[in-house]
Tab-separated table of C-alpha atoms in Angstrom:
chain	number	residue	atom	x	y	z
A	1	MET	CA	-3.937	-8.076	11.142
A	2	GLY	CA	-3.519	-4.359	11.657
A	3	GLU	CA	-4.829	-4.151	15.210
A	4	LYS	CA	-2.553	-2.484	17.749
A	5	VAL	CA	-2.161	-5.201	20.350
A	6	VAL	CA	0.129	-5.532	23.333
A	7	ALA	CA	2.305	-8.587	23.728
A	8	GLY	CA	1.336	-10.778	26.649
A	9	THR	CA	-0.102	-14.114	27.658
A	10	PHE	CA	-3.705	-15.277	27.870
A	11	ASP	CA	-5.386	-17.440	30.493
A	12	LEU	CA	-8.529	-19.564	30.342
A	13	ALA	CA	-10.719	-16.677	31.478
A	14	ASP	CA	-9.435	-14.503	28.616
A	15	ARG	CA	-10.384	-17.181	26.100
A	16	GLN	CA	-13.835	-17.777	27.563
A	17	ARG	CA	-14.591	-14.060	27.653
A	18	TYR	CA	-13.410	-13.675	24.078
A	19	ARG	CA	-15.590	-16.547	22.895
A	20	ASP	CA	-18.583	-14.952	24.616
A	21	LYS	CA	-17.771	-11.595	23.034
A	22	LEU	CA	-17.473	-13.207	19.594
A	23	ARG	CA	-20.984	-14.619	19.975
A	24	GLN	CA	-22.273	-11.187	21.018
A	25	CYS	CA	-20.542	-9.616	18.014
A	26	LEU	CA	-22.064	-12.175	15.670
A	27	ALA	CA	-25.502	-11.452	17.122
A	28	GLY	CA	-24.805	-7.757	16.651
A	29	LEU	CA	-23.853	-8.306	13.010
A	30	GLU	CA	-27.008	-10.345	12.447
A	31	ARG	CA	-29.092	-7.534	13.898
A	32	LEU	CA	-27.325	-4.867	11.836
A	33	LEU	CA	-28.120	-6.900	8.729
A	34	ALA	CA	-31.749	-7.426	9.746
A	35	GLU	CA	-32.216	-3.727	10.518
A	36	GLN	CA	-30.580	-2.729	7.200
A	37	ARG	CA	-28.144	-0.398	8.934
A	38	PHE	CA	-25.405	-0.689	6.329
A	39	ASP	CA	-24.138	2.017	3.994
A	40	ARG	CA	-25.863	2.627	0.683
A	41	PRO	CA	-24.082	1.694	-2.583
A	42	LYS	CA	-21.003	3.854	-3.149
A	43	ASN	CA	-19.046	1.918	-5.807
A	44	LEU	CA	-15.850	2.296	-3.781
A	45	MET	CA	-12.661	0.321	-4.350
A	46	GLY	CA	-9.430	0.284	-2.359
A	47	LEU	CA	-5.947	-1.103	-2.814
A	48	GLU	CA	-3.090	-2.311	-0.612
A	49	ILE	CA	0.288	-3.495	-1.892
A	50	GLU	CA	2.913	-5.323	0.143
A	51	LEU	CA	6.465	-4.531	-0.916
A	52	ASN	CA	9.997	-5.852	-0.499
A	53	LEU	CA	13.138	-3.948	0.367
A	54	ALA	CA	16.324	-5.034	-1.417
A	55	ASP	CA	19.894	-3.777	-1.538
A	56	PRO	CA	21.752	-2.945	-4.772
A	57	HIS	CA	22.798	-6.601	-5.105
A	58	GLY	CA	19.170	-7.760	-5.069
A	59	MET	CA	19.395	-9.193	-1.559
A	60	PRO	CA	16.693	-8.523	1.078
A	61	SER	CA	17.327	-5.422	3.162
A	62	MET	CA	16.207	-5.510	6.829
A	63	LEU	CA	15.547	-1.788	7.121
A	64	ASN	CA	11.790	-1.241	7.094
A	65	ALA	CA	11.719	0.767	10.333
A	66	GLN	CA	14.435	3.138	9.120
A	67	VAL	CA	12.876	3.468	5.658
A	68	LEU	CA	9.430	4.171	7.136
A	69	GLU	CA	10.942	6.840	9.359
A	70	ARG	CA	12.284	8.588	6.266
A	71	ILE	CA	9.093	8.137	4.257
A	72	ALA	CA	7.090	9.649	7.144
A	73	SER	CA	3.684	8.958	5.574
A	74	HIS	CA	0.646	7.210	7.057
A	75	ASP	CA	0.119	5.585	3.631
A	76	PHE	CA	3.099	3.309	4.344
A	77	GLN	CA	3.183	0.798	7.197
A	78	THR	CA	5.219	-2.104	8.484
A	79	GLU	CA	4.492	-5.653	7.435
A	80	LEU	CA	5.468	-8.940	9.022
A	81	ALA	CA	9.231	-8.904	8.377
A	82	ARG	CA	11.880	-6.222	8.436
A	83	PHE	CA	12.290	-6.495	4.644
A	84	ASN	CA	8.564	-5.729	4.069
A	85	LEU	CA	6.504	-2.553	3.734
A	86	GLU	CA	2.873	-1.990	2.818
A	87	VAL	CA	1.347	0.946	0.952
A	88	ASN	CA	-2.364	1.726	1.320
A	89	ILE	CA	-4.173	3.753	-1.332
A	90	ALA	CA	-7.218	5.785	-0.287
A	91	PRO	CA	-10.571	4.524	-1.608
A	92	HIS	CA	-11.526	5.557	-5.149
A	93	ARG	CA	-14.926	5.648	-6.781
A	94	LEU	CA	-15.174	3.164	-9.638
A	95	SER	CA	-16.005	5.613	-12.424
A	96	GLY	CA	-14.402	7.788	-15.075
A	97	PRO	CA	-10.600	7.569	-15.496
A	98	VAL	CA	-10.247	5.853	-12.102
A	99	PHE	CA	-7.474	3.501	-13.199
A	100	ASP	CA	-5.316	6.239	-14.708
A	101	ARG	CA	-5.722	8.196	-11.478
A	102	LEU	CA	-4.831	5.108	-9.480
A	103	SER	CA	-1.739	4.528	-11.632
A	104	GLU	CA	-0.522	8.069	-11.148
A	105	GLU	CA	-1.050	7.895	-7.402
A	106	LEU	CA	0.800	4.592	-7.130
A	107	ARG	CA	3.701	5.741	-9.287
A	108	THR	CA	4.112	8.879	-7.207
A	109	SER	CA	3.955	7.003	-3.890
A	110	LEU	CA	6.315	4.217	-4.905
A	111	ALA	CA	8.834	6.559	-6.532
A	112	TYR	CA	8.937	8.626	-3.352
A	113	ALA	CA	9.374	5.534	-1.169
A	114	HIS	CA	12.088	4.224	-3.501
A	115	ARG	CA	13.993	7.509	-3.254
A	116	LYS	CA	13.783	7.465	0.530
A	117	ALA	CA	14.908	3.830	0.671
A	118	GLY	CA	17.791	4.777	-1.615
A	119	GLU	CA	19.102	7.121	1.074
A	120	LEU	CA	19.772	3.921	3.055
A	121	ASP	CA	21.227	2.006	0.089
A	122	ALA	CA	18.011	0.022	-0.357
A	123	GLY	CA	15.152	0.037	-2.838
A	124	ILE	CA	11.525	-0.961	-3.317
A	125	VAL	CA	10.860	-4.191	-5.216
A	126	MET	CA	7.254	-5.028	-6.058
A	127	ILE	CA	7.239	-8.816	-6.554
A	128	GLY	CA	5.322	-11.802	-5.176
A	129	ILE	CA	8.371	-13.478	-3.578
A	130	LEU	CA	11.858	-11.983	-3.681
A	131	PRO	CA	13.937	-14.622	-5.540
A	132	THR	CA	17.022	-13.993	-3.391
A	133	LEU	CA	15.300	-14.793	-0.098
A	134	ASP	CA	16.556	-17.862	1.681
A	135	ALA	CA	15.603	-19.603	4.895
A	136	ASP	CA	18.190	-17.649	6.896
A	137	HIS	CA	16.331	-14.401	6.107
A	138	VAL	CA	12.973	-15.566	7.482
A	139	VAL	CA	13.780	-16.136	11.128
A	140	PRO	CA	12.148	-14.694	14.278
A	141	SER	CA	14.869	-12.067	14.706
A	142	ASN	CA	13.856	-10.562	11.361
A	143	LEU	CA	10.199	-10.067	12.279
A	144	SER	CA	9.209	-6.411	12.389
A	145	ALA	CA	9.568	-4.729	15.757
A	146	ALA	CA	5.862	-4.546	16.608
A	147	ASP	CA	4.044	-6.324	19.417
A	148	ARG	CA	1.268	-7.572	17.153
A	149	TYR	CA	3.669	-9.616	15.016
A	150	THR	CA	5.428	-11.142	18.017
A	151	LEU	CA	2.114	-11.993	19.631
A	152	LEU	CA	0.619	-13.471	16.459
A	153	ASN	CA	3.739	-15.576	15.924
A	154	ASP	CA	3.721	-16.826	19.521
A	155	GLN	CA	0.059	-17.792	19.393
A	156	ILE	CA	0.270	-19.624	16.048
A	157	VAL	CA	3.403	-21.477	17.193
A	158	ALA	CA	1.699	-22.417	20.465
A	159	ALA	CA	-1.427	-23.620	18.650
A	160	ARG	CA	0.638	-25.821	16.346
A	161	GLY	CA	2.903	-27.127	19.089
A	162	GLU	CA	5.778	-28.074	16.787
A	163	ASN	CA	7.887	-26.738	13.907
A	164	PHE	CA	6.194	-25.720	10.680
A	165	ALA	CA	6.912	-28.070	7.782
A	166	LEU	CA	7.264	-26.579	4.305
A	167	ASP	CA	6.926	-29.070	1.458
A	168	ILE	CA	6.175	-27.598	-1.991
A	169	ASP	CA	6.634	-29.851	-5.017
A	170	GLY	CA	6.738	-27.891	-8.270
A	171	VAL	CA	9.319	-27.590	-11.035
A	172	GLU	CA	11.677	-28.469	-8.185
A	173	ARG	CA	10.863	-29.521	-4.641
A	174	LEU	CA	11.444	-27.567	-1.456
A	175	THR	CA	11.330	-29.211	1.952
A	176	CYS	CA	12.392	-27.484	5.143
A	177	THR	CA	11.145	-26.595	8.604
A	178	SER	CA	10.689	-23.360	10.493
A	179	ARG	CA	10.167	-22.655	14.173
A	180	SER	CA	8.175	-19.475	13.444
A	181	ILE	CA	5.684	-18.000	10.972
A	182	ALA	CA	8.449	-15.820	9.503
A	183	PRO	CA	8.443	-17.652	6.119
A	184	GLU	CA	4.972	-16.154	5.565
A	185	ALA	CA	6.745	-12.789	5.179
A	186	ALA	CA	8.121	-13.995	1.852
A	187	CYS	CA	4.607	-13.579	0.433
A	188	THR	CA	3.928	-10.033	-0.777
A	189	SER	CA	0.493	-9.463	-2.217
A	190	VAL	CA	-1.983	-7.017	-3.674
A	191	GLN	CA	-5.285	-6.735	-1.827
A	192	LEU	CA	-8.239	-5.381	-3.785
A	193	HIS	CA	-11.181	-4.102	-1.733
A	194	LEU	CA	-14.712	-3.591	-3.011
A	195	GLN	CA	-17.390	-2.059	-0.810
A	196	VAL	CA	-20.700	-3.826	-1.337
A	197	THR	CA	-24.182	-3.708	0.134
A	198	PRO	CA	-25.345	-6.761	2.111
A	199	ASP	CA	-27.791	-7.861	-0.588
A	200	ARG	CA	-24.999	-7.899	-3.195
A	201	PHE	CA	-22.287	-9.360	-0.983
A	202	ALA	CA	-22.856	-13.064	-1.697
A	203	ASP	CA	-22.994	-12.590	-5.466
A	204	VAL	CA	-19.789	-10.559	-5.456
A	205	TRP	CA	-17.965	-12.998	-3.154
A	206	ASN	CA	-19.063	-16.005	-5.187
A	207	ALA	CA	-17.996	-14.277	-8.403
A	208	ALA	CA	-14.613	-13.447	-6.876
A	209	GLN	CA	-14.138	-17.070	-5.845
A	210	ALA	CA	-15.058	-18.314	-9.308
A	211	VAL	CA	-12.621	-15.992	-11.074
A	212	ALA	CA	-9.714	-16.331	-8.599
A	213	ALA	CA	-8.004	-18.973	-10.728
A	214	ALA	CA	-8.088	-16.798	-13.832
A	215	GLN	CA	-6.663	-13.897	-11.828
A	216	VAL	CA	-3.746	-16.028	-10.685
A	217	ALA	CA	-3.164	-17.553	-14.118
A	218	VAL	CA	-2.653	-14.165	-15.778
A	219	GLY	CA	-1.051	-12.474	-12.755
A	220	ALA	CA	1.327	-15.120	-11.325
A	221	ASN	CA	4.623	-13.584	-10.178
A	222	SER	CA	6.158	-15.876	-7.505
A	223	PRO	CA	8.038	-18.799	-9.073
A	224	PHE	CA	11.001	-18.950	-6.657
A	225	LEU	CA	11.399	-19.603	-2.949
A	226	PHE	CA	14.596	-20.273	-1.003
A	227	GLY	CA	16.558	-20.873	-4.200
A	228	ARG	CA	14.097	-23.371	-5.680
A	229	GLU	CA	11.813	-23.000	-8.693
A	230	LEU	CA	8.414	-24.143	-7.442
A	231	TRP	CA	4.894	-23.207	-8.567
A	232	ARG	CA	4.317	-20.266	-10.888
A	233	GLU	CA	2.465	-18.660	-7.946
A	234	SER	CA	4.105	-20.150	-4.865
A	235	ARG	CA	2.540	-17.783	-2.338
A	236	PRO	CA	-0.641	-19.789	-1.622
A	237	PRO	CA	1.045	-23.088	-0.679
A	238	LEU	CA	3.702	-21.181	1.265
A	239	PHE	CA	1.136	-19.070	3.116
A	240	LEU	CA	-0.953	-22.135	3.950
A	241	GLN	CA	1.970	-24.150	5.297
A	242	SER	CA	3.713	-21.316	7.152
A	243	THR	CA	0.577	-20.380	9.131
A	244	ASP	CA	-0.824	-23.884	9.592
A	245	THR	CA	-1.863	-24.336	13.219
A	246	ARG	CA	-2.748	-27.993	12.558
A	247	PRO	CA	-0.235	-30.698	13.436
A	248	PRO	CA	-0.327	-33.686	11.041
A	249	GLU	CA	-2.934	-35.533	13.116
A	250	LEU	CA	-5.463	-32.701	12.797
A	251	GLN	CA	-4.709	-32.391	9.094
A	252	ALA	CA	-5.453	-36.105	8.723
A	253	GLN	CA	-8.787	-35.589	10.497
A	254	GLY	CA	-9.809	-32.970	7.943
A	255	VAL	CA	-9.596	-29.961	10.260
A	256	ARG	CA	-9.718	-26.849	8.112
A	257	PRO	CA	-6.567	-24.744	7.664
A	258	ARG	CA	-6.621	-21.051	8.589
A	259	THR	CA	-5.416	-20.197	5.079
A	260	TRP	CA	-8.452	-21.307	3.182
A	261	PHE	CA	-10.160	-21.106	-0.183
A	262	GLY	CA	-13.424	-22.235	1.406
A	263	GLU	CA	-15.699	-25.172	0.693
A	264	ARG	CA	-19.016	-23.812	-0.645
A	265	TRP	CA	-20.790	-20.968	-2.350
A	266	VAL	CA	-22.592	-18.645	0.081
A	267	THR	CA	-25.872	-16.758	0.252
A	268	SER	CA	-24.848	-14.016	2.719
A	269	ALA	CA	-21.867	-12.350	4.356
A	270	TYR	CA	-23.126	-13.587	7.728
A	271	GLU	CA	-22.350	-17.187	6.739
A	272	LEU	CA	-18.643	-16.449	6.349
A	273	PHE	CA	-18.304	-14.668	9.689
A	274	GLU	CA	-20.275	-17.453	11.365
A	275	GLU	CA	-18.040	-20.103	9.773
A	276	ASN	CA	-14.975	-18.305	11.105
A	277	LEU	CA	-16.329	-18.628	14.645
A	278	ARG	CA	-17.488	-22.212	14.221
A	279	TYR	CA	-14.314	-23.619	12.650
A	280	PHE	CA	-11.382	-21.586	13.972
A	281	PRO	CA	-10.245	-21.182	17.599
A	282	ALA	CA	-9.201	-17.695	18.647
A	283	LEU	CA	-5.523	-16.894	18.223
A	284	LEU	CA	-5.630	-13.468	19.877
A	285	PRO	CA	-8.322	-13.492	22.605
A	286	ILE	CA	-8.175	-9.748	23.258
A	287	SER	CA	-11.501	-8.298	24.418
A	288	ASP	CA	-12.652	-4.715	24.830
A	289	ASP	CA	-15.440	-3.306	27.000
A	290	GLU	CA	-18.007	-2.652	24.273
A	291	ASP	CA	-21.359	-4.425	24.620
A	292	PRO	CA	-22.484	-4.552	20.978
A	293	ILE	CA	-26.130	-5.250	21.791
A	294	SER	CA	-26.306	-2.323	24.226
A	295	VAL	CA	-24.727	-0.079	21.596
A	296	LEU	CA	-27.368	-1.169	19.100
A	297	ASP	CA	-30.170	-0.658	21.641
A	298	ALA	CA	-28.925	2.909	22.120
A	299	GLY	CA	-29.036	3.550	18.360
A	300	GLY	CA	-25.266	3.388	17.923
A	301	VAL	CA	-22.988	1.383	15.659
A	302	PRO	CA	-20.876	-1.285	17.391
A	303	SER	CA	-17.251	-1.722	16.375
A	304	LEU	CA	-17.543	-5.543	16.709
A	305	ALA	CA	-13.848	-5.414	17.619
A	306	GLU	CA	-13.488	-9.071	18.565
A	307	LEU	CA	-15.200	-10.246	15.384
A	308	VAL	CA	-12.970	-7.991	13.268
A	309	LEU	CA	-9.821	-9.181	15.047
A	310	HIS	CA	-10.763	-12.855	14.725
A	311	ASN	CA	-11.685	-12.387	11.064
A	312	GLY	CA	-8.200	-10.988	10.478
A	313	THR	CA	-6.618	-14.261	11.659
A	314	VAL	CA	-8.542	-16.422	9.157
A	315	TYR	CA	-6.756	-16.050	5.837
A	316	ARG	CA	-9.425	-16.560	3.202
A	317	TRP	CA	-8.316	-15.737	-0.339
A	318	ASN	CA	-11.528	-13.710	-0.633
A	319	ARG	CA	-12.204	-12.348	2.820
A	320	PRO	CA	-15.346	-10.659	4.197
A	321	VAL	CA	-14.642	-7.339	5.937
A	322	TYR	CA	-16.819	-5.395	8.396
A	323	ASP	CA	-15.801	-1.775	8.889
A	324	ILE	CA	-17.160	1.632	9.873
A	325	ALA	CA	-16.627	4.868	7.936
A	326	ASP	CA	-18.041	8.214	9.063
A	327	GLY	CA	-20.111	6.414	11.685
A	328	VAL	CA	-21.826	4.107	9.165
A	329	PRO	CA	-21.066	0.370	8.918
A	330	HIS	CA	-20.247	-1.242	5.601
A	331	LEU	CA	-19.134	-4.576	4.151
A	332	ARG	CA	-16.259	-5.217	1.767
A	333	VAL	CA	-14.961	-8.157	-0.205
A	334	GLU	CA	-11.164	-8.247	0.146
A	335	ASN	CA	-9.567	-10.081	-2.770
A	336	ARG	CA	-6.158	-11.413	-1.674
A	337	VAL	CA	-5.135	-13.812	-4.445
A	338	LEU	CA	-2.758	-11.605	-6.445
A	339	PRO	CA	0.992	-11.191	-5.959
A	340	ALA	CA	2.554	-7.760	-5.941
A	341	GLY	CA	3.954	-6.406	-9.219
A	342	PRO	CA	5.503	-6.576	-11.664
A	343	THR	CA	4.813	-2.887	-12.495
A	344	VAL	CA	2.230	-0.294	-11.542
A	345	THR	CA	0.636	-0.766	-14.971
A	346	ASP	CA	0.396	-4.522	-14.392
A	347	VAL	CA	-1.083	-4.078	-10.912
A	348	VAL	CA	-3.705	-1.652	-12.189
A	349	ALA	CA	-4.486	-3.900	-15.174
A	350	ASN	CA	-5.052	-6.799	-12.759
A	351	ALA	CA	-7.364	-4.550	-10.739
A	352	ALA	CA	-9.331	-3.422	-13.793
A	353	PHE	CA	-9.789	-7.033	-14.891
A	354	TYR	CA	-10.962	-8.077	-11.428
A	355	TYR	CA	-13.413	-5.233	-10.819
A	356	GLY	CA	-14.862	-5.575	-14.294
A	357	VAL	CA	-15.291	-9.329	-14.398
A	358	VAL	CA	-16.655	-9.558	-10.843
A	359	ARG	CA	-19.315	-6.937	-11.621
A	360	ALA	CA	-20.372	-8.790	-14.773
A	361	LEU	CA	-20.365	-12.268	-13.224
A	362	ALA	CA	-22.289	-11.070	-10.172
A	363	GLU	CA	-25.077	-9.756	-12.404
A	364	GLU	CA	-25.447	-12.720	-14.775
A	365	VAL	CA	-28.925	-14.216	-15.059
A	366	ARG	CA	-27.456	-17.715	-14.679
A	367	PRO	CA	-24.539	-17.067	-12.329
A	368	VAL	CA	-21.400	-19.074	-12.922
A	369	TRP	CA	-21.542	-20.520	-9.394
A	370	THR	CA	-24.839	-22.223	-10.218
A	371	ARG	CA	-23.054	-24.018	-13.079
A	372	LEU	CA	-19.577	-24.619	-11.631
A	373	PRO	CA	-19.139	-26.987	-8.674
A	374	PHE	CA	-17.315	-25.292	-5.813
A	375	GLU	CA	-14.818	-28.141	-5.748
A	376	ALA	CA	-13.927	-27.308	-9.361
A	377	ALA	CA	-13.357	-23.649	-8.469
A	378	ALA	CA	-11.036	-24.686	-5.620
A	379	ALA	CA	-9.162	-27.133	-7.875
A	380	ASN	CA	-8.874	-24.422	-10.549
A	381	PHE	CA	-7.207	-22.153	-8.003
A	382	ASP	CA	-4.554	-24.747	-7.167
A	383	THR	CA	-4.004	-25.502	-10.859
A	384	ALA	CA	-3.556	-21.823	-11.703
A	385	CYS	CA	-1.073	-21.398	-8.848
A	386	ARG	CA	0.922	-24.382	-10.054
A	387	TYR	CA	0.999	-23.660	-13.788
A	388	GLY	CA	0.287	-19.929	-14.089
A	389	ILE	CA	-0.423	-18.703	-17.579
A	390	ASP	CA	-0.139	-22.240	-18.973
A	391	ALA	CA	-2.905	-23.573	-16.707
A	392	ARG	CA	-5.969	-25.391	-17.993
A	393	LEU	CA	-9.124	-24.649	-16.020
A	394	VAL	CA	-12.559	-26.240	-15.677
A	395	TRP	CA	-15.349	-23.860	-16.688
A	396	PRO	CA	-19.059	-24.079	-17.584
A	397	ARG	CA	-19.756	-24.622	-21.257
A	398	GLN	CA	-21.246	-21.713	-23.132
A	399	GLY	CA	-24.693	-21.912	-24.672
A	400	ARG	CA	-27.408	-24.389	-23.856
A	401	LEU	CA	-25.116	-27.310	-23.164
A	402	SER	CA	-24.897	-28.073	-19.482
A	403	GLY	CA	-21.833	-29.237	-17.615
A	404	THR	CA	-18.227	-28.114	-17.654
A	405	SER	CA	-15.174	-28.631	-19.821
A	406	GLU	CA	-11.444	-27.992	-19.560
A	407	ILE	CA	-10.058	-24.938	-21.330
A	408	ASP	CA	-6.741	-23.095	-21.548
A	409	ALA	CA	-6.754	-20.222	-19.073
A	410	VAL	CA	-5.612	-17.792	-21.781
A	411	THR	CA	-8.444	-18.876	-24.076
A	412	LEU	CA	-10.994	-18.536	-21.278
A	413	VAL	CA	-9.723	-15.062	-20.420
A	414	ARG	CA	-9.514	-13.774	-23.992
A	415	GLU	CA	-12.749	-15.236	-25.328
A	416	GLU	CA	-15.067	-15.041	-22.324
A	417	LEU	CA	-13.747	-13.166	-19.314
A	418	LEU	CA	-12.233	-10.083	-20.975
A	419	PRO	CA	-15.501	-9.251	-22.801
A	420	LEU	CA	-17.298	-9.690	-19.470
A	421	ALA	CA	-14.735	-7.449	-17.762
A	422	ALA	CA	-15.277	-4.759	-20.396
A	423	ALA	CA	-19.041	-4.920	-19.862
A	424	GLY	CA	-18.524	-4.785	-16.092
A	425	LEU	CA	-16.308	-1.698	-16.310
A	426	ASP	CA	-18.920	-0.065	-18.542
A	427	ALA	CA	-21.520	-0.807	-15.872
A	428	TRP	CA	-19.290	0.872	-13.275
A	429	GLY	CA	-19.031	3.916	-15.540
A	430	VAL	CA	-15.295	3.586	-16.177
A	431	GLU	CA	-13.999	5.692	-19.053
A	432	PRO	CA	-13.635	3.647	-22.287
A	433	ALA	CA	-10.011	4.675	-22.823
A	434	ASP	CA	-9.164	3.489	-19.301
A	435	ARG	CA	-11.048	0.252	-19.882
A	436	ASP	CA	-9.407	-0.506	-23.207
A	437	PHE	CA	-5.839	0.292	-22.153
A	438	TYR	CA	-5.749	-1.784	-18.980
A	439	LEU	CA	-7.762	-4.732	-20.280
A	440	GLY	CA	-5.471	-4.602	-23.316
A	441	VAL	CA	-2.540	-5.315	-21.013
A	442	ILE	CA	-4.247	-8.511	-19.832
A	443	ASP	CA	-5.063	-9.466	-23.441
A	444	GLU	CA	-1.444	-9.033	-24.512
A	445	ARG	CA	-0.193	-11.126	-21.598
A	446	CYS	CA	-2.527	-13.893	-22.717
A	447	ARG	CA	-1.660	-13.539	-26.414
A	448	LEU	CA	2.065	-13.754	-25.693
A	449	ARG	CA	1.681	-16.145	-22.722
A	450	VAL	CA	3.924	-13.902	-20.631
A	451	ASN	CA	3.455	-12.800	-17.043
A	452	GLY	CA	5.821	-11.999	-14.194
A	453	ALA	CA	6.402	-15.646	-13.295
A	454	SER	CA	7.162	-16.763	-16.840
A	455	TRP	CA	9.549	-13.830	-17.334
A	456	GLN	CA	11.381	-14.550	-14.076
A	457	ALA	CA	11.760	-18.245	-14.894
A	458	ALA	CA	12.916	-17.611	-18.468
A	459	THR	CA	15.430	-14.976	-17.405
A	460	PHE	CA	16.768	-17.190	-14.616
A	461	HIS	CA	17.326	-20.098	-17.021
A	462	SER	CA	18.935	-17.763	-19.533
A	463	ALA	CA	21.356	-16.635	-16.811
A	464	LEU	CA	22.167	-20.277	-15.986
A	465	GLU	CA	22.851	-20.953	-19.663
A	466	LYS	CA	25.318	-18.046	-19.667
A	467	GLY	CA	27.308	-19.819	-16.976
A	468	LEU	CA	26.083	-18.143	-13.774
A	469	ASP	CA	25.615	-20.406	-10.793
A	470	ARG	CA	22.154	-20.661	-9.243
A	471	GLU	CA	22.662	-18.031	-6.541
A	472	ALA	CA	24.201	-15.540	-8.956
A	473	ALA	CA	21.456	-16.193	-11.523
A	474	LEU	CA	18.719	-15.499	-8.971
A	475	ALA	CA	20.450	-12.301	-7.865
A	476	ALA	CA	20.947	-11.145	-11.452
A	477	THR	CA	17.323	-11.938	-12.277
A	478	THR	CA	16.205	-9.909	-9.249
A	479	ARG	CA	18.351	-6.921	-10.204
A	480	ARG	CA	17.107	-6.985	-13.808
A	481	TYR	CA	13.507	-7.346	-12.617
A	482	SER	CA	13.910	-4.356	-10.309
A	483	GLU	CA	15.402	-2.251	-13.109
A	484	LEU	CA	12.540	-3.039	-15.500
A	485	MET	CA	9.936	-2.662	-12.747
A	486	HIS	CA	11.033	0.910	-12.111
A	487	LEU	CA	11.098	1.708	-15.849
A	488	GLY	CA	7.408	0.853	-15.701
A	489	GLU	CA	6.578	-0.817	-19.018
A	490	PRO	CA	4.220	-3.803	-18.507
A	491	VAL	CA	5.854	-7.187	-18.090
A	492	HIS	CA	4.702	-8.661	-21.410
A	493	THR	CA	7.010	-6.136	-23.148
A	494	TRP	CA	10.113	-7.028	-21.116
A	495	PRO	CA	13.020	-8.616	-23.010
A	496	VAL	CA	13.910	-12.013	-21.564
A	497	GLY	CA	17.402	-12.481	-20.219
A	498	LEU	CA	20.123	-10.272	-18.851
A	499	PRO	CA	21.423	-7.304	-20.822
A	500	GLU	CA	24.753	-7.706	-22.550
A	501	PRO	CA	27.547	-5.762	-20.853
A	502	ALA	CA	28.421	-2.515	-22.552
A	503	PRO	CA	31.572	-2.808	-24.671
A	504	LEU	CA	34.669	-1.194	-23.201
A	505	GLY	CA	36.059	1.877	-24.919
């Protein structure tokens, strides 16, 4: 939630007014859709990456305000905790050598930020969850110094009414409690935006939902949390549990969590915004003075501020976005499933795979979502998070045979999804050399069964075998990861284990 809000308390009148404004906003959105007021196709993509700050020992560094002051760029912003930053890349048109341009821009931005952080004895680490984080780092006092984070924390804590319970059972099991949403800050992600017209929105969103599991399987990069080895991509269960406004009784009743994969395929963007109002109480009932219907009657474009704010407090893994650029409204699908890192090349390869495969799946004559039950797509997502590149997923059978079957994620990606991604990038007009290089990175990950999570786990266990204790092994793994991340070669090429010390003399 990037809104600039002021910390304070809300009374019953605030909540009633906000609910009324949400209904007006939804009516305004419905009218905008009916009147076809949205932007024409522009083939625009955007990218945000959440980052960690770490000291030379690999430990989290609580210096984001000081680092941002030195960076002095609007491209970089605070995130939830003092060890987080976020970098936003300006929209790019999906055509030509777009991914090479994106890579160069990211490398330049991150290298600059890393240099500036180095002036404070810190550095940028692009990783899903920093392995050296422990529960003592994610406490309210380490939330970023911004009213919006304090207010969001207070409202989620008040809605839940008790401590948050974390219970993630993976390779090992983690159980602990937190009195704030601060553990959510452990999750650092890549968000991929795609601007779409209203008539294409549902197909793109459904395609993104269907392919989310494959994205996670090849891109997992978060195997550790608070000293435990958990799921290969531990962010989703952590995010769900650390923002869960439902006490156990509401969970038992089937009340939906605010961090949500969803429960059905859709036919329009409107359905998702309407669901958000129907299922989720307001966390931040902050209203402005705009009357969206009056703005529409006058020929203007309403900001729908309350709808946008509320939408930002429902954490769908593929989120609908309403926004205005140059006075014209548009819709975006925001894909939020991927962890940050390991390298710029890996991030851009993940993006190329996503934009290509979503384009191809959205344009299929028999769309995958007409052949794959939504429940299977949701189960695939959990499976991919748990097992990463070794996951087995349920997918529609090829050819005339109906039904689904279970298939290795790497086989599905190599034999079916990568060819679709290549065709999708061709349809976008992406340069063949760009297409082949970045999709080749995904292919090699699958061939070698190596991604960020598998490398982290293998290197950690190698460090244990060399006699390091658990804490030292996690720190050494983090330092080695950071070194290789900044060298920039994709993760499937990284040697497993810690380097041998240089001989003396």
